[in-house]
Coordinates of N, CA, C and O in Angstrom, one line a residue:
M1 N 1.0 -1.2 0.1 CA 0.0 0.1 -0.1 C 0.7 1.3 0.0 O 0.6 2.1 -0.7
R2 N 2.0 1.3 0.7 CA 3.0 2.5 0.8 C 3.6 2.8 -0.3 O 3.8 3.9 -0.9
D3 N 3.7 1.8 -1.2 CA 4.3 2.1 -2.7 C 3.3 2.5 -3.4 O 3.7 3.6 -4.2
L4 N 2.0 2.2 -3.3 CA 0.8 2.9 -4.2 C 0.7 4.2 -3.8 O 0.5 5.1 -4.6
I5 N 0.9 4.5 -2.5 CA 0.5 5.9 -2.1 C 1.7 7.0 -2.5 O 1.7 8.0 -3.0
L6 N 3.1 6.2 -2.5 CA 4.1 6.9 -2.9 C 4.3 7.2 -4.4 O 4.4 8.4 -5.0
Q7 N 3.5 6.2 -5.2 CA 3.5 6.5 -6.5 C 2.1 7.5 -7.2 O 2.4 8.4 -7.7
C8 N 1.2 7.7 -5.9 CA 0.2 8.5 -6.1 C 0.8 10.0 -5.8 O 0.5 11.0 -6.4
A9 N 1.8 10.2 -4.7 CA 2.4 11.4 -4.9 C 3.2 11.9 -6.0 O 3.6 12.8 -6.4
G10 N 3.8 10.8 -6.7 CA 4.6 11.3 -7.9 C 3.9 11.5 -9.0 O 4.1 12.6 -9.8
V11 N 2.7 11.1 -9.0 CA 1.6 11.6 -10.2 C 1.3 13.0 -9.6 O 1.1 13.6 -10.7
A12 N 0.9 13.0 -8.4 CA 0.4 14.4 -8.1 C 1.6 15.5 -8.1 O 1.2 16.6 -8.8
A13 N 2.8 15.1 -8.1 CA 3.8 16.1 -8.2 C 3.8 16.5 -10.0 O 4.2 17.7 -10.0
I14 N 3.7 15.6 -10.4 CA 3.9 16.0 -12.3 C 2.5 16.7 -12.6 O 2.8 17.6 -13.1
V15 N 1.4 16.3 -11.9 CA 0.1 17.2 -12.2 C 0.4 18.5 -11.7 O 0.2 19.8 -12.4
V16 N 0.9 18.8 -10.7 CA 1.1 20.2 -9.9 C 2.2 21.0 -10.7 O 2.0 22.2 -11.1
A17 N 3.3 20.1 -11.3 CA 4.2 20.7 -12.1 C 3.9 21.4 -13.5 O 4.1 22.3 -14.0
L18 N 2.8 20.4 -14.0 CA 2.3 20.7 -15.3 C 1.3 22.0 -15.0 O 1.1 22.8 -16.0
I19 N 0.6 22.2 -13.9 CA -0.1 23.1 -13.8 C 0.7 24.5 -13.7 O 0.4 25.5 -14.0
H20 N 1.7 24.5 -12.9 CA 2.7 25.5 -12.4 C 3.2 26.0 -14.0 O 3.1 27.0 -14.3
G21 N 3.7 25.1 -14.9 CA 4.2 25.5 -16.2 C 3.1 26.1 -17.0 O 3.3 27.1 -17.6
T22 N 1.9 25.4 -17.1 CA 0.8 26.0 -17.8 C 0.3 27.2 -17.5 O 0.2 28.2 -18.2
L23 N 0.1 27.5 -16.2 CA -0.4 28.8 -15.6 C 0.5 29.9 -15.9 O 0.4 31.2 -16.0
G24 N 2.0 29.4 -15.8 CA 3.1 30.6 -16.0 C 3.0 30.8 -17.4 O 3.2 32.2 -17.7
E25 N 3.0 30.2 -18.3 CA 2.7 30.6 -19.7 C 1.4 31.2 -19.9 O 1.6 32.4 -20.6
T26 N 0.3 30.9 -19.6 CA -1.1 31.5 -20.0 C -1.4 32.5 -19.2 O -2.1 33.3 -19.9
R27 N -0.9 32.6 -17.9 CA -1.4 33.6 -17.0 C -0.3 34.7 -16.9 O -0.6 35.9 -16.7
V28 N 0.7 34.2 -16.3 CA 1.8 35.1 -15.6 C 2.5 36.0 -16.9 O 2.5 37.1 -17.1
F29 N 3.1 35.1 -17.9 CA 3.8 35.6 -18.9 C 3.0 36.1 -20.3 O 3.6 37.2 -20.7
A30 N 1.7 35.8 -20.3 CA 1.0 36.2 -21.2 C 0.8 37.8 -20.8 O 0.5 38.6 -21.8
R31 N 0.7 38.2 -19.5 CA 0.3 39.6 -19.2 C 1.6 40.3 -18.8 O 1.4 41.6 -18.8
A32 N 2.7 39.6 -18.6 CA 3.9 40.4 -18.0 C 4.7 41.3 -19.0 O 4.4 40.8 -20.3
S33 N 4.8 42.4 -18.9 CA 5.6 43.3 -19.5 C 6.8 43.6 -18.9 O 7.2 44.4 -18.1
I34 N 7.8 42.8 -19.6 CA 9.2 42.7 -18.9 C 10.2 43.2 -20.0 O 10.3 42.6 -21.3
E35 N 11.0 44.0 -19.8 CA 11.9 44.8 -20.7 C 13.3 44.6 -20.2 O 13.5 44.8 -18.9
P36 N 14.4 44.0 -21.0 CA 14.4 43.9 -22.4 C 13.7 42.7 -22.6 O 13.5 41.8 -21.7
A37 N 13.5 42.1 -23.7 CA 12.8 41.1 -23.9 C 13.3 39.7 -23.9 O 13.1 38.8 -23.4
R38 N 14.9 39.9 -23.9 CA 15.9 38.6 -23.4 C 15.8 38.5 -22.1 O 15.8 37.3 -21.4
L39 N 15.2 39.6 -21.2 CA 15.1 39.1 -19.9 C 13.8 38.5 -19.5 O 13.8 37.6 -18.6
K40 N 12.9 38.8 -20.5 CA 11.5 38.0 -20.1 C 11.9 36.5 -20.6 O 11.2 35.8 -20.0
T41 N 12.7 36.4 -21.5 CA 13.1 34.9 -21.8 C 13.8 34.3 -20.9 O 13.5 33.0 -20.5
L42 N 14.6 35.0 -20.2 CA 15.4 34.3 -19.2 C 14.6 33.9 -18.0 O 14.8 32.8 -17.5
I43 N 13.6 35.0 -17.6 CA 12.9 34.6 -16.3 C 11.5 33.6 -16.8 O 11.5 32.5 -15.9
R44 N 11.3 33.3 -18.0 CA 10.6 32.2 -18.4 C 11.3 30.9 -18.4 O 10.6 29.9 -17.9
L45 N 12.5 30.9 -18.7 CA 13.1 29.8 -18.7 C 13.6 29.4 -17.1 O 13.5 28.1 -17.1
V46 N 13.7 30.2 -16.3 CA 14.2 30.0 -14.9 C 12.7 29.4 -14.3 O 12.7 28.5 -13.6
W47 N 11.5 30.0 -14.8 CA 10.2 29.3 -14.1 C 10.1 27.9 -14.6 O 9.8 26.9 -13.8
Q48 N 10.4 27.8 -15.8 CA 10.1 26.4 -16.3 C 11.1 25.3 -16.0 O 10.8 24.3 -16.1
A49 N 12.3 25.8 -15.7 CA 13.3 24.8 -15.1 C 12.6 24.3 -13.6 O 12.8 23.2 -13.3
G50 N 11.9 25.1 -12.8 CA 11.2 24.8 -11.9 C 10.3 23.7 -11.9 O 10.1 22.5 -11.5
T51 N 9.5 23.9 -13.3 CA 8.5 22.7 -13.7 C 9.1 21.4 -13.9 O 8.7 20.5 -13.6
V52 N 10.3 21.6 -14.7 CA 10.8 20.4 -15.2 C 11.6 19.7 -13.6 O 11.3 18.6 -13.7
A53 N 12.0 20.6 -12.9 CA 12.7 19.9 -11.7 C 11.6 19.2 -10.9 O 11.7 18.0 -10.3
W54 N 10.3 19.6 -10.9 CA 9.2 19.0 -10.0 C 8.5 17.6 -10.8 O 8.3 16.8 -10.0
I55 N 8.7 17.8 -12.0 CA 8.5 16.8 -13.0 C 9.4 15.5 -12.6 O 8.9 14.5 -12.5
G56 N 10.6 16.0 -12.7 CA 11.8 15.0 -12.3 C 11.6 14.4 -10.9 O 11.7 13.2 -10.4
G57 N 11.1 15.2 -10.0 CA 10.9 14.8 -8.5 C 9.5 13.8 -8.6 O 9.5 12.8 -7.8
G58 N 8.6 14.1 -9.3 CA 7.5 13.1 -9.5 C 7.9 11.7 -10.2 O 7.5 10.9 -9.7
V59 N 8.8 11.9 -11.0 CA 9.1 10.5 -11.8 C 10.1 9.8 -10.7 O 9.9 8.6 -10.7
L60 N 10.8 10.4 -9.7 CA 11.7 9.7 -8.7 C 10.5 9.2 -7.8 O 10.8 7.8 -7.3
L61 N 9.4 9.9 -7.4 CA 8.7 9.1 -6.6 C 8.0 8.1 -7.1 O 7.7 7.1 -6.3
I62 N 7.5 8.0 -8.4 CA 7.0 7.0 -9.0 C 8.0 5.7 -9.0 O 7.7 4.6 -8.8
A63 N 9.2 5.9 -9.3 CA 10.2 5.2 -9.6 C 10.6 4.5 -8.4 O 11.2 3.2 -8.5
A64 N 10.5 5.3 -7.1 CA 11.4 4.8 -5.9 C 10.9 3.4 -5.5 O 11.7 2.6 -5.1
P65 N 9.7 2.9 -5.5 CA 9.3 1.7 -4.9 C 10.1 0.4 -5.8 O 10.1 -0.6 -5.3
S66 N 10.3 0.8 -7.0 CA 10.8 -0.2 -8.0 C 12.5 -0.4 -7.7 O 13.1 -1.2 -8.5
M67 N 12.9 0.6 -7.0 CA 14.4 0.6 -6.7 C 14.9 -0.5 -6.0 O 16.2 -0.8 -5.9
A68 N 14.1 -1.0 -5.0 CA 14.6 -2.1 -4.1 C 15.6 -1.7 -3.3 O 16.4 -2.3 -2.7
S69 N 15.7 -0.3 -2.6 CA 16.7 0.1 -1.9 C 16.0 1.2 -1.1 O 15.2 2.3 -1.3
E70 N 16.0 0.6 0.4 CA 15.5 1.6 1.3 C 16.0 2.8 1.5 O 15.4 3.9 1.7
P71 N 17.3 3.0 1.5 CA 18.1 4.1 1.6 C 17.7 5.1 0.5 O 17.5 6.5 0.6
A72 N 17.6 4.6 -0.8 CA 17.2 5.5 -2.0 C 15.8 5.9 -1.7 O 15.4 7.1 -1.8
R73 N 14.7 5.1 -1.3 CA 13.5 5.3 -1.0 C 13.6 6.6 0.1 O 12.5 7.7 -0.2
H74 N 14.1 6.5 1.1 CA 14.1 7.4 2.0 C 14.6 8.6 2.0 O 13.9 9.7 2.0
W75 N 16.1 8.5 1.1 CA 16.4 10.1 0.7 C 15.5 10.9 -0.7 O 15.6 11.9 -0.8
I76 N 15.2 10.0 -1.4 CA 14.1 10.6 -2.4 C 12.9 11.2 -1.6 O 12.9 12.5 -2.0
I77 N 12.3 10.7 -0.8 CA 11.1 11.3 -0.1 C 11.8 12.5 0.8 O 11.0 13.4 0.8
V78 N 12.7 12.4 1.4 CA 13.1 13.7 2.1 C 13.4 14.7 1.4 O 13.0 16.0 1.5
I79 N 14.2 14.6 0.3 CA 14.6 15.7 -0.7 C 13.4 16.1 -1.3 O 13.2 17.4 -1.3
I80 N 12.5 15.4 -1.8 CA 11.4 15.9 -2.5 C 10.4 16.7 -1.4 O 9.9 17.9 -1.8
A81 N 10.2 16.1 -0.2 CA 9.6 16.9 0.8 C 10.3 18.2 1.0 O 9.6 19.2 1.2
L82 N 11.6 18.4 1.2 CA 12.1 19.5 1.2 C 12.1 20.5 0.2 O 11.7 21.7 0.5
V83 N 12.4 20.0 -0.8 CA 11.9 20.8 -2.2 C 10.6 21.5 -2.3 O 10.3 22.6 -2.4
Y84 N 9.6 20.5 -2.1 CA 8.3 20.9 -2.3 C 8.0 21.6 -1.1 O 7.0 22.5 -1.2
G85 N 8.3 21.6 -0.1 CA 8.1 22.1 1.2 C 8.7 23.6 1.2 O 8.0 24.5 1.7
A86 N 9.8 24.0 0.6 CA 10.4 25.5 0.4 C 9.5 25.9 -0.4 O 8.9 27.0 -0.2
G87 N 8.9 25.2 -1.5 CA 8.1 25.9 -2.5 C 6.7 26.3 -1.9 O 6.1 27.2 -2.1
A88 N 6.2 25.3 -1.1 CA 4.9 25.6 -0.5 C 5.0 26.7 0.5 O 4.0 27.5 0.8
L89 N 6.1 26.7 1.4 CA 6.2 28.1 2.4 C 6.4 29.3 1.7 O 5.8 30.3 1.9
A90 N 7.2 29.3 0.6 CA 7.3 30.3 -0.2 C 5.9 30.8 -0.8 O 5.6 32.1 -0.8
N91 N 5.1 29.9 -1.4 CA 3.7 30.1 -1.9 C 2.9 30.5 -0.9 O 2.0 31.9 -1.1
A92 N 2.9 30.0 0.1 CA 2.0 30.4 1.3 C 2.3 31.8 1.9 O 1.3 32.8 2.3
W93 N 3.6 32.2 2.1 CA 4.1 33.3 2.6 C 3.8 34.6 1.5 O 3.2 35.5 1.8
W94 N 4.0 34.5 0.1 CA 3.8 35.3 -0.8 C 2.3 35.5 -0.9 O 1.8 36.7 -1.0
S95 N 1.4 34.7 -0.8 CA 0.0 34.7 -1.2 C -0.9 34.8 0.1 O -2.0 35.1 -0.1
H96 N -0.1 35.0 1.2 CA -0.9 34.9 2.6 C -1.7 34.0 2.6 O -3.0 33.9 3.3
G97 N -1.4 32.8 2.1 CA -2.4 31.5 2.1 C -3.4 31.7 1.6 O -4.4 30.5 1.3
R98 N -3.7 32.7 0.5 CA -4.8 32.4 -0.4 C -4.6 31.9 -2.0 O -5.4 31.7 -2.7
H99 N -3.4 31.4 -2.1 CA -3.2 30.8 -3.4 C -3.3 29.5 -3.3 O -2.8 28.7 -2.1
F100 N -3.9 28.3 -4.1 CA -3.9 27.1 -4.0 C -2.6 26.2 -4.0 O -2.6 25.1 -3.6
G101 N -1.6 27.0 -4.7 CA -0.4 26.4 -4.9 C 0.4 25.7 -3.8 O 0.9 24.5 -3.7
W102 N 0.4 26.2 -2.6 CA 1.0 25.8 -1.4 C 0.1 24.8 -1.1 O 0.8 23.4 -0.3
M103 N -1.1 24.4 -1.0 CA -1.9 23.5 -0.5 C -1.6 22.1 -1.7 O -1.5 21.1 -1.2
A104 N -1.5 22.3 -3.0 CA -1.1 21.6 -4.0 C 0.3 20.9 -3.5 O 0.3 19.5 -3.6
L105 N 1.3 21.7 -3.4 CA 2.5 21.1 -3.0 C 2.4 20.5 -1.7 O 3.3 19.5 -1.5
G106 N 1.7 20.9 -1.0 CA 1.4 20.2 0.7 C 0.7 18.8 0.3 O 1.3 17.9 1.1
T107 N -0.1 18.7 -0.4 CA -0.7 17.4 -0.8 C 0.2 16.4 -1.3 O 0.4 15.2 -0.9
V108 N 1.3 16.7 -2.1 CA 2.5 15.9 -2.5 C 3.3 15.5 -1.3 O 3.7 14.3 -1.2
I109 N 3.7 16.4 -0.5 CA 4.6 16.0 0.4 C 3.6 15.3 1.7 O 4.4 14.3 2.0
V110 N 2.5 15.4 1.9 CA 1.6 14.3 2.8 C 1.7 12.9 2.3 O 1.8 12.1 2.9
L111 N 1.4 13.0 1.0 CA 1.5 11.6 0.2 C 2.8 11.2 0.1 O 2.9 9.8 0.5
A112 N 3.7 11.8 -0.1 CA 5.1 11.1 -0.2 C 5.5 10.6 1.5 O 6.1 9.7 1.4
V113 N 5.5 11.4 2.5 CA 5.5 10.9 3.6 C 4.8 10.0 4.1 O 5.3 9.0 4.7
A114 N 3.6 9.7 3.8 CA 2.6 8.6 4.2 C 3.1 7.4 3.4 O 2.8 6.4 3.8
G115 N 3.9 7.5 2.3 CA 4.5 6.4 1.5 C 5.7 5.9 2.0 O 6.4 4.9 1.5
Y116 N 6.2 6.8 2.9 CA 7.5 6.4 3.5 C 7.3 5.0 4.3 O 8.2 4.1 4.4

């Protein structure tokens, strides 16, 4: 059961990352006026680097049960919980708790820890 919960955490992590990337492109950067244009490109790439990293974390959570290594499972969960936790705290602080992002990231953390 804990393997299934951990894999659900991985799927949730990927979904959160895809939402993050999509909303960034359709809501944030579609309205942003950043000059010079190359700076807008840089900020967009940095934004999407986070998206790619979160997808990678989700893939690791999905793959962890098949690794047959308790230390690998342990450290994948710890690192993902820390990374997503930093994102959740920053989002909650910035939005004063009014943005759903911190709750989505928190859900991934809760599922990952439950799959430990």
